[in-house]
């Protein structure tokens, strides 16, 4: 068994929609980034790589590369899973937290879980997505950006 942890943060830009957990969410702002800036999928991808001590997202998918410009972060997630599988592991379960003051994410959580479960080839009950606010404090609270944290447990396949 291996455990991995991932953290990511992206700042808001002007126009929406917002992409979180592979789901398009109607909102007046989107997240800025070289890819589609899906902060949740980036945290999970980082956790997968971390569990295998393979470095981080930036090492595997450099934001200086044109290959990854505006890329769908689901592609990065699936690429990271392939690396995990090469090492002889499969996902046991993942647990994640998104910290966002706005928008309200509850209506989209199950759809995110479904997308992530499909990409990681696990059942939806192996994927936990939680969302919280920071009670108005810090950059999330000032609606300057969104952060996400993920923990993943890998099992021998
Ligand atoms: Zn990111």
JSON list of C-alpha atoms and ligand atoms in Angstrom, two decimals:
[
{"chain": "A", "resi": 1, "resn": "UNK", "atom": "CA", "xyz": [0.00, 0.00, 0.00]},
{"chain": "A", "resi": 2, "resn": "UNK", "atom": "CA", "xyz": [1.08, 3.57, -0.64]},
{"chain": "A", "resi": 3, "resn": "UNK", "atom": "CA", "xyz": [-0.38, 6.88, 0.47]},
{"chain": "A", "resi": 4, "resn": "UNK", "atom": "CA", "xyz": [-0.15, 10.14, -1.46]},
{"chain": "A", "resi": 5, "resn": "UNK", "atom": "CA", "xyz": [-1.05, 13.75, -0.76]},
{"chain": "A", "resi": 6, "resn": "UNK", "atom": "CA", "xyz": [-1.71, 16.58, -3.17]},
{"chain": "A", "resi": 7, "resn": "UNK", "atom": "CA", "xyz": [-2.39, 20.31, -2.86]},
{"chain": "A", "resi": 8, "resn": "UNK", "atom": "CA", "xyz": [-3.13, 22.89, -5.51]},
{"chain": "A", "resi": 9, "resn": "UNK", "atom": "CA", "xyz": [-4.37, 26.44, -5.79]},
{"chain": "A", "resi": 10, "resn": "UNK", "atom": "CA", "xyz": [-5.48, 28.61, -8.70]},
{"chain": "A", "resi": 11, "resn": "UNK", "atom": "CA", "xyz": [-6.52, 32.25, -8.85]},
{"chain": "A", "resi": 12, "resn": "UNK", "atom": "CA", "xyz": [-9.77, 33.46, -10.34]},
{"chain": "A", "resi": 13, "resn": "UNK", "atom": "CA", "xyz": [-9.88, 35.27, -13.68]},
{"chain": "A", "resi": 14, "resn": "UNK", "atom": "CA", "xyz": [-12.70, 37.27, -15.17]},
{"chain": "A", "resi": 15, "resn": "UNK", "atom": "CA", "xyz": [-14.95, 35.02, -17.15]},
{"chain": "A", "resi": 16, "resn": "UNK", "atom": "CA", "xyz": [-16.56, 31.70, -16.32]},
{"chain": "A", "resi": 17, "resn": "UNK", "atom": "CA", "xyz": [-17.48, 28.94, -16.51]},
{"chain": "A", "resi": 18, "resn": "UNK", "atom": "CA", "xyz": [-15.52, 27.25, -13.79]},
{"chain": "A", "resi": 19, "resn": "UNK", "atom": "CA", "xyz": [-14.15, 23.71, -14.32]},
{"chain": "A", "resi": 20, "resn": "UNK", "atom": "CA", "xyz": [-13.88, 21.70, -11.12]},
{"chain": "A", "resi": 21, "resn": "UNK", "atom": "CA", "xyz": [-13.51, 17.95, -10.85]},
{"chain": "A", "resi": 22, "resn": "UNK", "atom": "CA", "xyz": [-14.06, 17.69, -14.61]},
{"chain": "A", "resi": 23, "resn": "UNK", "atom": "CA", "xyz": [-17.47, 19.36, -14.28]},
{"chain": "A", "resi": 24, "resn": "UNK", "atom": "CA", "xyz": [-18.42, 22.69, -15.85]},
{"chain": "A", "resi": 25, "resn": "UNK", "atom": "CA", "xyz": [-19.99, 24.93, -13.20]},
{"chain": "A", "resi": 26, "resn": "UNK", "atom": "CA", "xyz": [-21.84, 28.11, -14.11]},
{"chain": "A", "resi": 27, "resn": "UNK", "atom": "CA", "xyz": [-20.07, 31.00, -12.38]},
{"chain": "A", "resi": 28, "resn": "UNK", "atom": "CA", "xyz": [-18.98, 34.50, -13.38]},
{"chain": "A", "resi": 29, "resn": "UNK", "atom": "CA", "xyz": [-15.31, 33.63, -12.88]},
{"chain": "A", "resi": 30, "resn": "UNK", "atom": "CA", "xyz": [-13.02, 30.85, -14.04]},
{"chain": "A", "resi": 31, "resn": "UNK", "atom": "CA", "xyz": [-9.64, 29.75, -12.70]},
{"chain": "A", "resi": 32, "resn": "UNK", "atom": "CA", "xyz": [-6.46, 30.95, -14.39]},
{"chain": "A", "resi": 33, "resn": "UNK", "atom": "CA", "xyz": [-3.88, 28.42, -15.51]},
{"chain": "A", "resi": 34, "resn": "UNK", "atom": "CA", "xyz": [-1.91, 26.96, -18.38]},
{"chain": "A", "resi": 35, "resn": "UNK", "atom": "CA", "xyz": [-4.31, 24.02, -18.61]},
{"chain": "A", "resi": 36, "resn": "UNK", "atom": "CA", "xyz": [-8.04, 24.23, -17.84]},
{"chain": "A", "resi": 37, "resn": "UNK", "atom": "CA", "xyz": [-6.93, 25.03, -14.24]},
{"chain": "A", "resi": 38, "resn": "UNK", "atom": "CA", "xyz": [-9.00, 22.25, -12.67]},
{"chain": "A", "resi": 39, "resn": "UNK", "atom": "CA", "xyz": [-7.61, 22.67, -9.17]},
{"chain": "A", "resi": 40, "resn": "UNK", "atom": "CA", "xyz": [-9.31, 19.53, -7.80]},
{"chain": "A", "resi": 41, "resn": "UNK", "atom": "CA", "xyz": [-8.03, 17.22, -10.55]},
{"chain": "A", "resi": 42, "resn": "UNK", "atom": "CA", "xyz": [-4.55, 18.73, -10.17]},
{"chain": "A", "resi": 43, "resn": "UNK", "atom": "CA", "xyz": [-4.53, 17.97, -6.43]},
{"chain": "A", "resi": 44, "resn": "UNK", "atom": "CA", "xyz": [-5.61, 14.38, -7.12]},
{"chain": "A", "resi": 45, "resn": "UNK", "atom": "CA", "xyz": [-3.02, 13.98, -9.90]},
{"chain": "A", "resi": 46, "resn": "UNK", "atom": "CA", "xyz": [-0.35, 15.30, -7.55]},
{"chain": "A", "resi": 47, "resn": "UNK", "atom": "CA", "xyz": [-1.43, 12.81, -4.87]},
{"chain": "A", "resi": 48, "resn": "UNK", "atom": "CA", "xyz": [-1.24, 9.90, -7.33]},
{"chain": "A", "resi": 49, "resn": "UNK", "atom": "CA", "xyz": [2.28, 10.90, -8.38]},
{"chain": "A", "resi": 50, "resn": "UNK", "atom": "CA", "xyz": [3.26, 11.53, -4.76]},
{"chain": "A", "resi": 51, "resn": "UNK", "atom": "CA", "xyz": [2.11, 8.08, -3.66]},
{"chain": "A", "resi": 52, "resn": "UNK", "atom": "CA", "xyz": [4.62, 6.56, -6.09]},
{"chain": "A", "resi": 53, "resn": "UNK", "atom": "CA", "xyz": [7.30, 9.14, -5.24]},
{"chain": "A", "resi": 54, "resn": "UNK", "atom": "CA", "xyz": [7.25, 10.24, -8.88]},
{"chain": "A", "resi": 55, "resn": "UNK", "atom": "CA", "xyz": [7.54, 13.96, -8.21]},
{"chain": "A", "resi": 56, "resn": "UNK", "atom": "CA", "xyz": [4.74, 16.40, -8.90]},
{"chain": "A", "resi": 57, "resn": "UNK", "atom": "CA", "xyz": [2.38, 17.60, -11.59]},
{"chain": "A", "resi": 58, "resn": "UNK", "atom": "CA", "xyz": [4.74, 20.32, -12.80]},
{"chain": "A", "resi": 59, "resn": "UNK", "atom": "CA", "xyz": [7.53, 17.81, -13.35]},
{"chain": "A", "resi": 60, "resn": "UNK", "atom": "CA", "xyz": [5.43, 15.52, -15.52]},
{"chain": "A", "resi": 61, "resn": "UNK", "atom": "CA", "xyz": [3.30, 18.12, -17.28]},
{"chain": "A", "resi": 62, "resn": "UNK", "atom": "CA", "xyz": [5.42, 21.32, -17.40]},
{"chain": "A", "resi": 63, "resn": "UNK", "atom": "CA", "xyz": [3.42, 24.51, -17.90]},
{"chain": "A", "resi": 64, "resn": "UNK", "atom": "CA", "xyz": [6.16, 25.71, -20.24]},
{"chain": "A", "resi": 65, "resn": "UNK", "atom": "CA", "xyz": [5.18, 23.01, -22.73]},
{"chain": "A", "resi": 66, "resn": "UNK", "atom": "CA", "xyz": [2.73, 23.82, -25.53]},
{"chain": "A", "resi": 67, "resn": "UNK", "atom": "CA", "xyz": [1.52, 20.22, -25.27]},
{"chain": "A", "resi": 68, "resn": "UNK", "atom": "CA", "xyz": [-0.36, 21.08, -22.11]},
{"chain": "A", "resi": 69, "resn": "UNK", "atom": "CA", "xyz": [-1.77, 24.46, -23.08]},
{"chain": "A", "resi": 70, "resn": "UNK", "atom": "CA", "xyz": [-5.52, 24.55, -22.34]},
{"chain": "A", "resi": 71, "resn": "UNK", "atom": "CA", "xyz": [-5.43, 20.79, -21.87]},
{"chain": "A", "resi": 72, "resn": "UNK", "atom": "CA", "xyz": [-8.34, 19.01, -20.22]},
{"chain": "A", "resi": 73, "resn": "UNK", "atom": "CA", "xyz": [-6.98, 18.06, -16.79]},
{"chain": "A", "resi": 74, "resn": "UNK", "atom": "CA", "xyz": [-8.76, 14.70, -17.07]},
{"chain": "A", "resi": 75, "resn": "UNK", "atom": "CA", "xyz": [-6.04, 13.76, -19.58]},
{"chain": "A", "resi": 76, "resn": "UNK", "atom": "CA", "xyz": [-3.37, 14.58, -16.96]},
{"chain": "A", "resi": 77, "resn": "UNK", "atom": "CA", "xyz": [-5.26, 12.55, -14.36]},
{"chain": "A", "resi": 78, "resn": "UNK", "atom": "CA", "xyz": [-5.48, 9.52, -16.65]},
{"chain": "A", "resi": 79, "resn": "UNK", "atom": "CA", "xyz": [-1.79, 9.88, -17.58]},
{"chain": "A", "resi": 80, "resn": "UNK", "atom": "CA", "xyz": [-0.88, 9.86, -13.88]},
{"chain": "A", "resi": 81, "resn": "UNK", "atom": "CA", "xyz": [-3.03, 6.77, -13.34]},
{"chain": "A", "resi": 82, "resn": "UNK", "atom": "CA", "xyz": [-1.13, 5.02, -16.15]},
{"chain": "A", "resi": 83, "resn": "UNK", "atom": "CA", "xyz": [2.14, 5.75, -14.30]},
{"chain": "A", "resi": 84, "resn": "UNK", "atom": "CA", "xyz": [0.63, 4.38, -11.08]},
{"chain": "A", "resi": 85, "resn": "UNK", "atom": "CA", "xyz": [-0.49, 1.23, -12.91]},
{"chain": "A", "resi": 86, "resn": "UNK", "atom": "CA", "xyz": [2.98, 0.81, -14.41]},
{"chain": "A", "resi": 87, "resn": "UNK", "atom": "CA", "xyz": [4.29, 0.67, -10.84]},
{"chain": "A", "resi": 88, "resn": "UNK", "atom": "CA", "xyz": [1.85, -2.16, -10.07]},
{"chain": "A", "resi": 89, "resn": "UNK", "atom": "CA", "xyz": [-0.73, -0.17, -8.12]},
{"chain": "A", "resi": 90, "resn": "UNK", "atom": "CA", "xyz": [-4.43, 0.64, -8.36]},
{"chain": "A", "resi": 91, "resn": "UNK", "atom": "CA", "xyz": [-6.45, 3.24, -6.50]},
{"chain": "A", "resi": 92, "resn": "UNK", "atom": "CA", "xyz": [-7.92, 2.01, -3.22]},
{"chain": "A", "resi": 93, "resn": "UNK", "atom": "CA", "xyz": [-9.75, 5.20, -2.37]},
{"chain": "A", "resi": 94, "resn": "UNK", "atom": "CA", "xyz": [-9.33, 8.94, -2.50]},
{"chain": "A", "resi": 95, "resn": "UNK", "atom": "CA", "xyz": [-10.54, 11.70, -0.24]},
{"chain": "A", "resi": 96, "resn": "UNK", "atom": "CA", "xyz": [-10.52, 15.35, -1.25]},
{"chain": "A", "resi": 97, "resn": "UNK", "atom": "CA", "xyz": [-11.51, 18.79, 0.02]},
{"chain": "A", "resi": 98, "resn": "UNK", "atom": "CA", "xyz": [-12.16, 21.88, -2.08]},
{"chain": "A", "resi": 99, "resn": "UNK", "atom": "CA", "xyz": [-11.94, 25.23, -0.26]},
{"chain": "A", "resi": 100, "resn": "UNK", "atom": "CA", "xyz": [-14.08, 27.81, -2.04]},
{"chain": "A", "resi": 101, "resn": "UNK", "atom": "CA", "xyz": [-16.16, 30.65, -0.65]},
{"chain": "A", "resi": 102, "resn": "UNK", "atom": "CA", "xyz": [-18.16, 30.73, -3.88]},
{"chain": "A", "resi": 103, "resn": "UNK", "atom": "CA", "xyz": [-19.86, 29.22, -5.83]},
{"chain": "A", "resi": 104, "resn": "UNK", "atom": "CA", "xyz": [-21.93, 26.72, -3.87]},
{"chain": "A", "resi": 105, "resn": "UNK", "atom": "CA", "xyz": [-20.58, 23.33, -4.93]},
{"chain": "A", "resi": 106, "resn": "UNK", "atom": "CA", "xyz": [-22.98, 20.90, -3.26]},
{"chain": "A", "resi": 107, "resn": "UNK", "atom": "CA", "xyz": [-25.14, 20.40, -6.39]},
{"chain": "A", "resi": 108, "resn": "UNK", "atom": "CA", "xyz": [-22.08, 19.30, -8.42]},
{"chain": "A", "resi": 109, "resn": "UNK", "atom": "CA", "xyz": [-20.28, 17.01, -5.97]},
{"chain": "A", "resi": 110, "resn": "UNK", "atom": "CA", "xyz": [-21.78, 13.71, -7.14]},
{"chain": "A", "resi": 111, "resn": "UNK", "atom": "CA", "xyz": [-21.10, 14.51, -10.79]},
{"chain": "A", "resi": 112, "resn": "UNK", "atom": "CA", "xyz": [-17.46, 15.27, -9.91]},
{"chain": "A", "resi": 113, "resn": "UNK", "atom": "CA", "xyz": [-17.21, 11.95, -8.04]},
{"chain": "A", "resi": 114, "resn": "UNK", "atom": "CA", "xyz": [-18.59, 10.15, -11.08]},
{"chain": "A", "resi": 115, "resn": "UNK", "atom": "CA", "xyz": [-16.12, 11.77, -13.48]},
{"chain": "A", "resi": 116, "resn": "UNK", "atom": "CA", "xyz": [-13.16, 11.07, -11.19]},
{"chain": "A", "resi": 117, "resn": "UNK", "atom": "CA", "xyz": [-14.24, 7.47, -10.52]},
{"chain": "A", "resi": 118, "resn": "UNK", "atom": "CA", "xyz": [-14.55, 6.82, -14.25]},
{"chain": "A", "resi": 119, "resn": "UNK", "atom": "CA", "xyz": [-11.08, 8.24, -14.97]},
{"chain": "A", "resi": 120, "resn": "UNK", "atom": "CA", "xyz": [-9.48, 6.33, -12.09]},
{"chain": "A", "resi": 121, "resn": "UNK", "atom": "CA", "xyz": [-11.36, 3.12, -12.96]},
{"chain": "A", "resi": 122, "resn": "UNK", "atom": "CA", "xyz": [-12.90, 2.73, -9.50]},
{"chain": "A", "resi": 123, "resn": "UNK", "atom": "CA", "xyz": [-16.42, 2.79, -8.07]},
{"chain": "A", "resi": 124, "resn": "UNK", "atom": "CA", "xyz": [-17.97, 6.07, -7.03]},
{"chain": "A", "resi": 125, "resn": "UNK", "atom": "CA", "xyz": [-17.94, 4.97, -3.38]},
{"chain": "A", "resi": 126, "resn": "UNK", "atom": "CA", "xyz": [-14.12, 4.94, -3.54]},
{"chain": "A", "resi": 127, "resn": "UNK", "atom": "CA", "xyz": [-14.11, 8.65, -4.36]},
{"chain": "A", "resi": 128, "resn": "UNK", "atom": "CA", "xyz": [-14.91, 11.30, -1.78]},
{"chain": "A", "resi": 129, "resn": "UNK", "atom": "CA", "xyz": [-15.24, 14.98, -2.72]},
{"chain": "A", "resi": 130, "resn": "UNK", "atom": "CA", "xyz": [-15.97, 17.47, 0.02]},
{"chain": "A", "resi": 131, "resn": "UNK", "atom": "CA", "xyz": [-16.35, 21.22, -0.24]},
{"chain": "A", "resi": 132, "resn": "UNK", "atom": "CA", "xyz": [-16.03, 23.86, 2.43]},
{"chain": "A", "resi": 133, "resn": "UNK", "atom": "CA", "xyz": [-15.60, 27.62, 2.72]},
{"chain": "A", "resi": 134, "resn": "UNK", "atom": "CA", "xyz": [-12.87, 29.33, 4.72]},
{"chain": "A", "resi": 135, "resn": "UNK", "atom": "CA", "xyz": [-15.45, 31.44, 6.54]},
{"chain": "A", "resi": 136, "resn": "UNK", "atom": "CA", "xyz": [-14.41, 34.58, 4.70]},
{"chain": "A", "resi": 137, "resn": "UNK", "atom": "CA", "xyz": [-10.76, 34.34, 5.72]},
{"chain": "A", "resi": 138, "resn": "UNK", "atom": "CA", "xyz": [-7.69, 34.16, 3.47]},
{"chain": "A", "resi": 139, "resn": "UNK", "atom": "CA", "xyz": [-7.54, 34.14, -0.34]},
{"chain": "A", "resi": 140, "resn": "UNK", "atom": "CA", "xyz": [-10.36, 31.64, -0.68]},
{"chain": "A", "resi": 141, "resn": "UNK", "atom": "CA", "xyz": [-12.52, 33.74, 1.62]},
{"chain": "A", "resi": 142, "resn": "UNK", "atom": "CA", "xyz": [-11.82, 36.91, -0.39]},
{"chain": "A", "resi": 143, "resn": "UNK", "atom": "CA", "xyz": [-12.86, 34.96, -3.52]},
{"chain": "A", "resi": 144, "resn": "UNK", "atom": "CA", "xyz": [-9.41, 35.44, -5.06]},
{"chain": "A", "resi": 145, "resn": "UNK", "atom": "CA", "xyz": [-9.05, 31.76, -5.83]},
{"chain": "A", "resi": 146, "resn": "UNK", "atom": "CA", "xyz": [-9.80, 28.15, -4.91]},
{"chain": "A", "resi": 147, "resn": "UNK", "atom": "CA", "xyz": [-7.60, 25.54, -3.26]},
{"chain": "A", "resi": 148, "resn": "UNK", "atom": "CA", "xyz": [-7.94, 21.77, -3.16]},
{"chain": "A", "resi": 149, "resn": "UNK", "atom": "CA", "xyz": [-6.36, 18.98, -1.17]},
{"chain": "A", "resi": 150, "resn": "UNK", "atom": "CA", "xyz": [-6.37, 15.27, -1.93]},
{"chain": "A", "resi": 151, "resn": "UNK", "atom": "CA", "xyz": [-5.25, 12.11, -0.21]},
{"chain": "A", "resi": 152, "resn": "UNK", "atom": "CA", "xyz": [-5.02, 8.86, -2.14]},
{"chain": "A", "resi": 153, "resn": "UNK", "atom": "CA", "xyz": [-4.45, 5.29, -0.99]},
{"chain": "A", "resi": 154, "resn": "UNK", "atom": "CA", "xyz": [-2.95, 2.94, -3.58]},
{"chain": "A", "resi": 155, "resn": "UNK", "atom": "CA", "xyz": [-3.19, -0.84, -3.33]},
{"chain": "A", "resi": 156, "resn": "UNK", "atom": "CA", "xyz": [-1.16, -3.52, -5.12]},
{"chain": "A", "resi": 157, "resn": "UNK", "atom": "CA", "xyz": [-3.02, -4.46, -8.30]},
{"chain": "B", "resi": 1, "resn": "LIG", "atom": "ZN1", "xyz": [-3.07, 23.37, -10.92]}
]
